[in-house]
Every structure is written in C-alpha cells, then in structure tokens.
Short mmCIF file of N, CA and C in Angstrom, two decimals:
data_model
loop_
_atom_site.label_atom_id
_atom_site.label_comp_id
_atom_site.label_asym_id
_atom_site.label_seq_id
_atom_site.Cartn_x
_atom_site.Cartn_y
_atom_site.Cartn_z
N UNK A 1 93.79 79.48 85.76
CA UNK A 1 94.46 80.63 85.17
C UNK A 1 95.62 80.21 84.29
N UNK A 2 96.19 79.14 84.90
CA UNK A 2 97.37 78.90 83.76
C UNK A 2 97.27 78.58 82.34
N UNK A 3 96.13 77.58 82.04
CA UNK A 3 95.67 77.56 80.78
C UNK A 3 94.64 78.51 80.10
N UNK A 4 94.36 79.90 80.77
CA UNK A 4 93.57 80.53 79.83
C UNK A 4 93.77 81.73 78.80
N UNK A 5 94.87 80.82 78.21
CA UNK A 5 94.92 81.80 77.24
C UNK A 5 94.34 81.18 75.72
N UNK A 6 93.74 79.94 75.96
CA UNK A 6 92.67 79.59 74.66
C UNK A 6 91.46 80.38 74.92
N UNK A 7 90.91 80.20 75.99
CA UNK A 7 89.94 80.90 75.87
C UNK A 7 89.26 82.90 75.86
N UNK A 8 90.80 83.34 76.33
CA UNK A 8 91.04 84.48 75.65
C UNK A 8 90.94 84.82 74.38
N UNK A 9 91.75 83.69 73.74
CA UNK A 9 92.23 83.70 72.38
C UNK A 9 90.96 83.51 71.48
N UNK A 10 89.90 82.79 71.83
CA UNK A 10 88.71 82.09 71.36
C UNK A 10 88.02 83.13 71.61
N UNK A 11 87.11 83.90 72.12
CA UNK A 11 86.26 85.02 72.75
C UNK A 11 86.59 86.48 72.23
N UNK A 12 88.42 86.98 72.08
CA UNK A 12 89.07 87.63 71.24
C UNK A 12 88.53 87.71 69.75
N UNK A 13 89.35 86.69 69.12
CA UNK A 13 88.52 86.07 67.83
C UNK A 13 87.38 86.19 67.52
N UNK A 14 86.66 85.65 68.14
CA UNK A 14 85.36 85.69 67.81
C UNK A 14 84.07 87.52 68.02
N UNK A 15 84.72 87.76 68.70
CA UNK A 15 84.02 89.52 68.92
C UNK A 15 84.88 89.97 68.47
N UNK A 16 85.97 89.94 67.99
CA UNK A 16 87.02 90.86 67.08
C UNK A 16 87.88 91.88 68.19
N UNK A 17 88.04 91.64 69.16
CA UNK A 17 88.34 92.31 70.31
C UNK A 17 90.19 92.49 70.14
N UNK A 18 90.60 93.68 69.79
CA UNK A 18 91.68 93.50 69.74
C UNK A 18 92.94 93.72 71.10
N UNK A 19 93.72 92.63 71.15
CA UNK A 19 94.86 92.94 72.63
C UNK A 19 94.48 94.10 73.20
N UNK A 20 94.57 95.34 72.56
CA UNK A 20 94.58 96.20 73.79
C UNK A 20 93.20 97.03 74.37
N UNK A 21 92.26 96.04 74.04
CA UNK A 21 91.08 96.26 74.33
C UNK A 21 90.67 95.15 75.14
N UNK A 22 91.95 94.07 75.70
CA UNK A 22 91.43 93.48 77.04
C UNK A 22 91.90 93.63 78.28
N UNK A 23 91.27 92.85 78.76
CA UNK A 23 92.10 93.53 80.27
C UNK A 23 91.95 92.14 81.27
N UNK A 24 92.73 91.59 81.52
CA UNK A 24 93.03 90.44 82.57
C UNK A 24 93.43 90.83 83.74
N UNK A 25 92.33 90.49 84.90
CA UNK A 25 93.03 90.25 86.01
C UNK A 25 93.67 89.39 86.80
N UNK A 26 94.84 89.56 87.42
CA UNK A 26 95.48 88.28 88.09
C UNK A 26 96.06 88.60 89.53
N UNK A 27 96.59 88.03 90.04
CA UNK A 27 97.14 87.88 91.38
C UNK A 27 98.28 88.26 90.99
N UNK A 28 99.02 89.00 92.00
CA UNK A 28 100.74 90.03 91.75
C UNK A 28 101.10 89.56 93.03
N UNK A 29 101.90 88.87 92.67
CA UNK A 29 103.07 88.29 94.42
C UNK A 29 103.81 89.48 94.63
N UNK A 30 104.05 90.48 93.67
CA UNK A 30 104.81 91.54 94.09
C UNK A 30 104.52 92.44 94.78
N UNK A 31 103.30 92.51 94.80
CA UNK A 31 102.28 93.64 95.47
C UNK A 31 102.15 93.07 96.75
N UNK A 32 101.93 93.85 98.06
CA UNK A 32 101.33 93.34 99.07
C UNK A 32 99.63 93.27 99.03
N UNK A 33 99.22 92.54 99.54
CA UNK A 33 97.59 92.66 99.77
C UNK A 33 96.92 93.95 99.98
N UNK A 34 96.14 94.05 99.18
CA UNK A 34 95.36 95.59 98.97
C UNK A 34 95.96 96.25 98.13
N UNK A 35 96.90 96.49 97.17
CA UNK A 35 97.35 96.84 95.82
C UNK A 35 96.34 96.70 94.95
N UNK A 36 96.17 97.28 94.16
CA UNK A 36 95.80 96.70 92.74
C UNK A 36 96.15 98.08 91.71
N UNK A 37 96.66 97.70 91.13
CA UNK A 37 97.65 98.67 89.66
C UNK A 37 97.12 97.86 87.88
N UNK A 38 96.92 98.95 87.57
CA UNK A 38 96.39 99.00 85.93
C UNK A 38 97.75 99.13 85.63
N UNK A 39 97.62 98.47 84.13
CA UNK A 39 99.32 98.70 83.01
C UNK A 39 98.77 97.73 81.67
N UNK A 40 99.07 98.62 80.76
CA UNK A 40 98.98 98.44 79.60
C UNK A 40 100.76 97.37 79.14
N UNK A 41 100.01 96.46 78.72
CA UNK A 41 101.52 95.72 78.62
C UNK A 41 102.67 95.28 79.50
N UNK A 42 103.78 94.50 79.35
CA UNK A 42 104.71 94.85 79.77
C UNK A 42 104.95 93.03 79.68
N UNK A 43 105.89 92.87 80.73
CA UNK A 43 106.35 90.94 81.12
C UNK A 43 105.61 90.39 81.92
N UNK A 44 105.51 89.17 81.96
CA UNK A 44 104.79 88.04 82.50
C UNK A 44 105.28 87.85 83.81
N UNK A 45 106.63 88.12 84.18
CA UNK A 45 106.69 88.03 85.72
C UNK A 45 106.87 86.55 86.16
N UNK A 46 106.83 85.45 85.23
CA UNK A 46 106.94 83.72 85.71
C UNK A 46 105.73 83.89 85.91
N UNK A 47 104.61 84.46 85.23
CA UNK A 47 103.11 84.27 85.64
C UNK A 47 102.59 83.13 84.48
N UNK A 48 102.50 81.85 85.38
CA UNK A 48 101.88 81.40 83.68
C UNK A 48 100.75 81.53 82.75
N UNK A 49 99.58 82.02 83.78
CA UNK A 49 98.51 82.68 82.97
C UNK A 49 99.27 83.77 81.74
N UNK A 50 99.61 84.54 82.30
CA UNK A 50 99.74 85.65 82.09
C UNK A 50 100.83 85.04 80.62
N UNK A 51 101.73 84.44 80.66
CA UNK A 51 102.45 83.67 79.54
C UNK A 51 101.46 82.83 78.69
N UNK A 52 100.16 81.78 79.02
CA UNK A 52 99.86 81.67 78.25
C UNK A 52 98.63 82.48 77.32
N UNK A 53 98.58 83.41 78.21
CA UNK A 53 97.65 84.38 77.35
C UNK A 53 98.46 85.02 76.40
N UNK A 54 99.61 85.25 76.85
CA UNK A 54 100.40 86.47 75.90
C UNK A 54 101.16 85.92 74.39
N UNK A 55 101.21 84.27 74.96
CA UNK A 55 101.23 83.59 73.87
C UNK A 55 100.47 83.23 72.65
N UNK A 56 98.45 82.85 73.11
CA UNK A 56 98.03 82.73 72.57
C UNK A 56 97.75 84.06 71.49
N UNK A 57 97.52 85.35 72.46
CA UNK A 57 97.62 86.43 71.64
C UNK A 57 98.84 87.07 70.58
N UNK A 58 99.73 86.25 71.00
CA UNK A 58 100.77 86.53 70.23
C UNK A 58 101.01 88.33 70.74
N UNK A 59 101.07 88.73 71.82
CA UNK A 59 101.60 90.18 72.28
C UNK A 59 101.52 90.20 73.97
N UNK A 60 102.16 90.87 74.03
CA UNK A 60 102.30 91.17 75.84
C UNK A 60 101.39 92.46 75.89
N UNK A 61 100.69 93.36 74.62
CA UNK A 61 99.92 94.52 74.74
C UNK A 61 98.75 94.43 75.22
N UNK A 62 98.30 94.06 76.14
CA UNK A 62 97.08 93.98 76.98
C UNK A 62 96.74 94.44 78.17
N UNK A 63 95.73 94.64 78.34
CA UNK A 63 95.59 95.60 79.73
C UNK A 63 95.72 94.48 81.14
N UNK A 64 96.08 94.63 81.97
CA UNK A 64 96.33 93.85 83.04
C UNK A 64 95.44 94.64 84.27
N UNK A 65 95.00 94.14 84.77
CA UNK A 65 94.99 94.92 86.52
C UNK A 65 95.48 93.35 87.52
N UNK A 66 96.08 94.27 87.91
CA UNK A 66 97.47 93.48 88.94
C UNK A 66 96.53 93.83 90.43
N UNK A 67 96.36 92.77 90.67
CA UNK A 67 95.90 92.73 92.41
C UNK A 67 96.34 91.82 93.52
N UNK A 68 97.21 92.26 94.54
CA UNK A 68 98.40 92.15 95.20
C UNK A 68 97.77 91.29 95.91
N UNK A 69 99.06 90.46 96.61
CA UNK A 69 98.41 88.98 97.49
C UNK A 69 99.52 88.81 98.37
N UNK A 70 100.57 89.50 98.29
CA UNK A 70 101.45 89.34 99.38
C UNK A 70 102.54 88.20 98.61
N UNK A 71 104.04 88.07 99.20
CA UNK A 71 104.75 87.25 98.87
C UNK A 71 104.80 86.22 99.64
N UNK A 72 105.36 84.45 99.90
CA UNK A 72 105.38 83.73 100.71
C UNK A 72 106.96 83.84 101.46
N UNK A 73 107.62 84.70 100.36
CA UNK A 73 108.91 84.63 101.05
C UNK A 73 109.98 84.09 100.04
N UNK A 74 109.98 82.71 100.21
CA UNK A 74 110.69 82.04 99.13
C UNK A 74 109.73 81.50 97.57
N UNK A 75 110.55 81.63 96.73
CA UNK A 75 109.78 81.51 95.30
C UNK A 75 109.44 80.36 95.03
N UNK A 76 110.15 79.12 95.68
CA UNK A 76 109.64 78.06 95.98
C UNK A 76 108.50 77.69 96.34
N UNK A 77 107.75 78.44 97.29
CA UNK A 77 106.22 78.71 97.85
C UNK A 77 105.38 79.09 96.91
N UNK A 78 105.95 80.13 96.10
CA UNK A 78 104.29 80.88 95.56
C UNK A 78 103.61 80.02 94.64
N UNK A 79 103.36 78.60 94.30
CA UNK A 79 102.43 77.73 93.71
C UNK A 79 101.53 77.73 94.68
N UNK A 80 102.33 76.93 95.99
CA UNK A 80 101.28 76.75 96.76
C UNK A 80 100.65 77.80 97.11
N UNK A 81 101.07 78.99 97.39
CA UNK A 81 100.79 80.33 98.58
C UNK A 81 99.54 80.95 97.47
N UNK A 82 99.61 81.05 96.18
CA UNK A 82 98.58 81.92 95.65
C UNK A 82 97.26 80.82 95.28
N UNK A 83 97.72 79.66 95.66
CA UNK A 83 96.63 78.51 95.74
C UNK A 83 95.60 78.22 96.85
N UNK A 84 96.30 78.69 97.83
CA UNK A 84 95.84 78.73 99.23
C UNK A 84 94.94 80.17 99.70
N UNK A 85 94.21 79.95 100.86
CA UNK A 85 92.96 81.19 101.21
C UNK A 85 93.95 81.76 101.89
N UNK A 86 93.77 83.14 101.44
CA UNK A 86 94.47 84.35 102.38
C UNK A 86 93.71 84.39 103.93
N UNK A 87 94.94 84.93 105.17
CA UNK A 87 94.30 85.02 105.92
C UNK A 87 93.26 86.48 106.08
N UNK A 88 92.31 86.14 106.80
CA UNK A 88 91.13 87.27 106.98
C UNK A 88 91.34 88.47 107.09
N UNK A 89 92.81 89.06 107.47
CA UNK A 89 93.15 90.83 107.61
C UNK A 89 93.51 90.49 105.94
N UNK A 90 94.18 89.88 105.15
CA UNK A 90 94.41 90.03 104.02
C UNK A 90 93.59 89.82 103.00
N UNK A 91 92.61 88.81 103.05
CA UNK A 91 91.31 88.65 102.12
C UNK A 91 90.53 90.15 102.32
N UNK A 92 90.66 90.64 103.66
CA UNK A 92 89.90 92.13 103.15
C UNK A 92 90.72 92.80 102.70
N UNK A 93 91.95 93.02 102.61
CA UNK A 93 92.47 94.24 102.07
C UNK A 93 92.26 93.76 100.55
N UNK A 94 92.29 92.44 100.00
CA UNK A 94 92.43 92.33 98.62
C UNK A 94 91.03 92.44 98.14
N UNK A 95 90.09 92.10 99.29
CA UNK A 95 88.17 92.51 98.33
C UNK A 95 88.40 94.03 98.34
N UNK A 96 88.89 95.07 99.28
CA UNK A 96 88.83 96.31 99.50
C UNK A 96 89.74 97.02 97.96
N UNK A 97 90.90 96.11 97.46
CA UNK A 97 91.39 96.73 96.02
C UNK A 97 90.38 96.34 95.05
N UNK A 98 89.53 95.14 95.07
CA UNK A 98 88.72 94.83 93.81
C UNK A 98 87.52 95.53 93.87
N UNK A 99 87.02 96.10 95.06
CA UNK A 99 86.56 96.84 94.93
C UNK A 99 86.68 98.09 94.44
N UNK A 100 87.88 98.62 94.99
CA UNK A 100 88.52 99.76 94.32
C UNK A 100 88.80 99.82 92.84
N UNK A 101 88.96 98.15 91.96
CA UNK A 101 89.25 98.23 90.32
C UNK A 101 87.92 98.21 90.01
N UNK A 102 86.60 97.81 90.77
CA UNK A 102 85.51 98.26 90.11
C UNK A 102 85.15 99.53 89.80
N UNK A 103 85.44 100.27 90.99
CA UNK A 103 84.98 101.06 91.04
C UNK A 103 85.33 102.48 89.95
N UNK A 104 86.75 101.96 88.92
CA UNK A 104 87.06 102.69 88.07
C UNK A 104 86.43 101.79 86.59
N UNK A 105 85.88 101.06 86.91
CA UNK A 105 85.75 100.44 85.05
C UNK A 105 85.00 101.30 84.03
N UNK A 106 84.17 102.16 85.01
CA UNK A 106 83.34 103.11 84.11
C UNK A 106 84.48 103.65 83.53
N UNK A 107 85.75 104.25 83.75
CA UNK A 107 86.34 105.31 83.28
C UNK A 107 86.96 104.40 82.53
N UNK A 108 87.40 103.26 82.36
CA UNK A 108 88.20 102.38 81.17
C UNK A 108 87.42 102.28 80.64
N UNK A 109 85.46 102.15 80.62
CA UNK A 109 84.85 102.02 79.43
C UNK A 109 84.34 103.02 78.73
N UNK A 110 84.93 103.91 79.35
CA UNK A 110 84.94 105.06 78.54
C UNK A 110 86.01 105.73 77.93
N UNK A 111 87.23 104.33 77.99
CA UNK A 111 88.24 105.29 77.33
C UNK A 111 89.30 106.15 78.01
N UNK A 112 88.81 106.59 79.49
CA UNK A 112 89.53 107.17 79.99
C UNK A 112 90.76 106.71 81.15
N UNK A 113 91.55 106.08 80.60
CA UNK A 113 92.60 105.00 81.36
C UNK A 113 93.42 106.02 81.79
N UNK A 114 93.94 107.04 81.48
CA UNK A 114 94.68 107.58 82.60
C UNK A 114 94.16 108.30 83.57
N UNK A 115 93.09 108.62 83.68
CA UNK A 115 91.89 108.81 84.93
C UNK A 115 91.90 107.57 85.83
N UNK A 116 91.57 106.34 85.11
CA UNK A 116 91.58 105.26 85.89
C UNK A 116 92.10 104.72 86.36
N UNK A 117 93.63 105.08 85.79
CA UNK A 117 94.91 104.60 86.63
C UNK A 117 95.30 105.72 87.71
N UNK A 118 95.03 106.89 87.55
CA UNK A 118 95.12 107.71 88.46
C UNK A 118 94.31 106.96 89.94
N UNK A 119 93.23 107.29 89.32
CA UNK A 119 92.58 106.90 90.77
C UNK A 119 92.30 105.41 91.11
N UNK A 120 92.51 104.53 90.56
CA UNK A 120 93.16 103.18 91.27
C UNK A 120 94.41 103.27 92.10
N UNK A 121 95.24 104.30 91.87
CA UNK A 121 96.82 103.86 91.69
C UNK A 121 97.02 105.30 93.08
N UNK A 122 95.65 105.72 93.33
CA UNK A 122 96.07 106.45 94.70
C UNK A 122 95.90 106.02 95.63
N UNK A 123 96.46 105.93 96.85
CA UNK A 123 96.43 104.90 97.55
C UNK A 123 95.35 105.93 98.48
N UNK A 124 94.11 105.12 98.83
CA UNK A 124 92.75 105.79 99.53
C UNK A 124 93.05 106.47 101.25
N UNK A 125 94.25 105.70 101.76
CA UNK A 125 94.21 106.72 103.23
C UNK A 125 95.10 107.94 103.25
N UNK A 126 96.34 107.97 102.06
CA UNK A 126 96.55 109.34 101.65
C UNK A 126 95.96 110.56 101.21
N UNK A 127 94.95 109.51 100.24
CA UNK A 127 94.12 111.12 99.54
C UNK A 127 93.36 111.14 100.33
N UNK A 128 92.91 110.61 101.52
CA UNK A 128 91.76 110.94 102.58
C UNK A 128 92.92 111.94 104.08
N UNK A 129 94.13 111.83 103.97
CA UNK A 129 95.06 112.11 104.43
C UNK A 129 95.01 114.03 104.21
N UNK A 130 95.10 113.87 102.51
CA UNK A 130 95.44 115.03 101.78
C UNK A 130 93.99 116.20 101.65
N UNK A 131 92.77 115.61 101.39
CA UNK A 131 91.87 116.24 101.86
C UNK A 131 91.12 116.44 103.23
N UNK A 132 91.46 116.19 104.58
CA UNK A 132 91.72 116.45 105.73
C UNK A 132 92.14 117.64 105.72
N UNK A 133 91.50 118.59 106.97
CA UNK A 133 91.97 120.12 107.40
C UNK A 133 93.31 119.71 107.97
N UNK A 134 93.79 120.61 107.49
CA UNK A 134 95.59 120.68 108.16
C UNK A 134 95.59 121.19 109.40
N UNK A 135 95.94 120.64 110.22
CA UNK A 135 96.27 120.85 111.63
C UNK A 135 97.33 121.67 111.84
N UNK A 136 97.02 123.20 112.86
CA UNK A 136 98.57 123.62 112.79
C UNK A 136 99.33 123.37 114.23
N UNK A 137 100.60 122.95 113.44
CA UNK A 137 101.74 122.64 114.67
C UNK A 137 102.53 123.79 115.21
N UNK A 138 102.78 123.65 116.67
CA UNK A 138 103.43 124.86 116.87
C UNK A 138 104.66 124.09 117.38
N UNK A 139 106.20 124.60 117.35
CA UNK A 139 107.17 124.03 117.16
C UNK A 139 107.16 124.41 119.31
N UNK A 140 107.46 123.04 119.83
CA UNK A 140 107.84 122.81 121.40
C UNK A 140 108.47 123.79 121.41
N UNK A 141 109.68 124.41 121.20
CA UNK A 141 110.54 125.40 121.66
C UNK A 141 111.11 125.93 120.20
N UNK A 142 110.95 127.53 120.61
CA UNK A 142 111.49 128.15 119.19
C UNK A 142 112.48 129.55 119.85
N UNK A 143 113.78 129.34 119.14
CA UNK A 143 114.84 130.46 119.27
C UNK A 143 114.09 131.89 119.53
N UNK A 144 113.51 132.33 118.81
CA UNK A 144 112.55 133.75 118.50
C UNK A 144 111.74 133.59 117.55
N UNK A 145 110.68 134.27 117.87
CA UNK A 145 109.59 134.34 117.29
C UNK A 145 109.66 133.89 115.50
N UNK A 146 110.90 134.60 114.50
CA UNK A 146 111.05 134.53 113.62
C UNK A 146 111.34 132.58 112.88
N UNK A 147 112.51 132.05 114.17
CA UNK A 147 112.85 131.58 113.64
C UNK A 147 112.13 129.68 114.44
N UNK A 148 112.49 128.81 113.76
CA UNK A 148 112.03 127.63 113.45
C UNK A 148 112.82 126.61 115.06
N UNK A 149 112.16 125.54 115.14
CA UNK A 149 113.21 125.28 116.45
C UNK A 149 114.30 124.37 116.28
N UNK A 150 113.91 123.82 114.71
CA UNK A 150 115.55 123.19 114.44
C UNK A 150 116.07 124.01 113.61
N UNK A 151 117.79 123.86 114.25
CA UNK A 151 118.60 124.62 113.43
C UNK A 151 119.31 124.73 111.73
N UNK A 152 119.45 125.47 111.41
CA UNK A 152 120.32 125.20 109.92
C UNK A 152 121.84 124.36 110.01
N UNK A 153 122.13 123.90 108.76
CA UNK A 153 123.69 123.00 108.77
C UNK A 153 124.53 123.30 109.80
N UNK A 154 124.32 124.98 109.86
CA UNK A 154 125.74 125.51 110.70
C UNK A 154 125.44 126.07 112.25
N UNK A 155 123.86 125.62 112.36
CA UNK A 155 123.66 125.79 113.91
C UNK A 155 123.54 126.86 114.63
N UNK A 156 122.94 128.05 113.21
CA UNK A 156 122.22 128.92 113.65
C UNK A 156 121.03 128.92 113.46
N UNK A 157 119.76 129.62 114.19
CA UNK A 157 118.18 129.23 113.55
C UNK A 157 117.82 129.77 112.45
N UNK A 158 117.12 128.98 111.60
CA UNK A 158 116.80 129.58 110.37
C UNK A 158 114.89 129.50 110.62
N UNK A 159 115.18 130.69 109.62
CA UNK A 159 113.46 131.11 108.86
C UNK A 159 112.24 129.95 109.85
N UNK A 160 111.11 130.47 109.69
CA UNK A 160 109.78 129.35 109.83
C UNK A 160 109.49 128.99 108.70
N UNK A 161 109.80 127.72 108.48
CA UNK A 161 109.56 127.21 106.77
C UNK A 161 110.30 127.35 105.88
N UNK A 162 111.92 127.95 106.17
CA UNK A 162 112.63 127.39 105.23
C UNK A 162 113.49 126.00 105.42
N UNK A 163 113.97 125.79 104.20
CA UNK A 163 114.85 124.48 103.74
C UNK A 163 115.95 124.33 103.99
N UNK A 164 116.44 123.30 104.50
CA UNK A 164 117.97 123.64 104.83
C UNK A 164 118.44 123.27 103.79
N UNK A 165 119.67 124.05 103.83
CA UNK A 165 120.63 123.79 102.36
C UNK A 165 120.92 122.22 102.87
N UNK A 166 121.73 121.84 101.13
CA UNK A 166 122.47 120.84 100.94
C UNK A 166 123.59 121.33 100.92
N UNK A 167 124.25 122.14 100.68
CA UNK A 167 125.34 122.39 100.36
C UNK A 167 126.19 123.39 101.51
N UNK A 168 128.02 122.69 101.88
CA UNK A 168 128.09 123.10 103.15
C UNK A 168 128.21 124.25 103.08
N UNK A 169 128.18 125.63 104.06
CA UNK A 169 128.61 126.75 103.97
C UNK A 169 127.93 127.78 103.34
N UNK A 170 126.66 126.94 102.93
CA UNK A 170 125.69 128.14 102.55
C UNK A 170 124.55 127.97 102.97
N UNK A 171 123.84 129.01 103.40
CA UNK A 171 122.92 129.71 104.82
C UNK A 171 121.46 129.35 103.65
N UNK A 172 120.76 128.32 104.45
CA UNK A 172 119.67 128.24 104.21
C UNK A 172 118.20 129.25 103.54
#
C-alpha cells in the first residue's frame, strides 16, 4: 500500500479515470474494527499509501472508504499493528464492514453516494434497534396517574413525557 500510488496513477491515465471517480480502500487506525466510512477527499492522516497516491494524483479529491482496525495504543506501534493478523472477534467485525462497503457499490455505481454513505455510515444494530416494535415501559412508581415518576428541577411531578427545563425556576 505504501507505494501505490504509481499504479493508481498508471491505470488513472490510461482509462482516463478522473480523481474523483476513484475510490481507495485502506485501513483507518482511527476507527475501531467494524467501521467502515465513505469521504470524498480530505488528509492523509500519516497514511503513506494514502500520501503516495495523493501525490501521484496530484489531489487529495478521491473517494476513500476507510475501514477501521482498531488502534495499538501508542503511534509507535501502528507499522507493526496494521501489519499484523487481527485477532478473530476483530477480523470478523472488519469482514462484517467490507461486507457492508460491498454491499453499497451498486449505489456509488450509480452515482448515488449520498445514499451510499447513508447506509454504510448507519451503524446495522441501531437501525435494526430503530425498526424493532417499541416496547412499552411502565414507570415502577408514579405520583398520579397524570404524572411521570421522576420529578421536575423543582421536585414537583411533571407531565408523562414532558422535558425538563434547563432553565432554573421555570416549570417544565
């Protein structure tokens, strides 16, 4: 990865493919394992792939998908650490994101990248979270029927479902 930005540069060139019609994937120490995030452009991060591609292209405007690997801790490590086999709870979470960036390429080859960043960029046990029947809670102990079982700022009960103020001295 560190030297491929000739052969970006070469393959570019030659199909006429312009920067922001590629898309490199790499390893993100910033991400934990099972991430993976689309972005059009931006910095290299001390990535040297990612520097010598942006060099050979002469632009940082390229599509990236960033797929997370966890940090080693100290920055001293991450040569070795992104050189080395992840352990087995983490090699699946990172096949489980590349699976997940496959599974949007139709919509980047069609153009539709903010679809595709949408749904890469949702994280899968929330929106399985969010379409789930809502369970209803009934509050352990409630003042009266009306009201909620924790109190407002000033420690009288307020509403079922309202907000408590921010601000002191005024009634929720």
């Amino acid at each position: 990865m560190n030297a491929s930005g000739r052969p970006v540069q070469m393959f570019a060139s030659f199909f006429r493919i312009p920067p922001g019609e590629i898309l490199v994937a790499h390893d993100e120490v910033d991400f934990p394992p099972g991430v993976a995030r689309l972005k059009l452009g931006g910095g290299i991060a001390g990535h040297n792939g990612l520097r010598d591609i942006s060099q050979r292209l002469a632009t940082h405007d390229y599509w990236r998908l960033r797929l997370g690997v966890g940090h080693p801790g100290d920055k001293n490590a991450v040569p070795d650490y992104v050189l080395s086999r992840p352990p087995a709870e983490e090699r699946a979470a990172i096949d489980a994101a590349i699976e997940r960036a496959l599974a949007v390429i139709p919509l980047l080859l069609a153009g539709e990248t903010q679809a595709a960043m949408q749904r890469l960029h949702t994280d899968p046990e929330r929106a399985a979270r969010k379409t789930a029947p809502a369970q209803a809670t009934v509050p352990e102990r409630a003042a009266s029927p009306d009201a909620d079982a924790s109190p407002a700022i000033d420690g009288t009960p307020r509403a079922r479902g309202a907000r408590p103020s921010r601000e002191p001295g005024r009634k929720a």
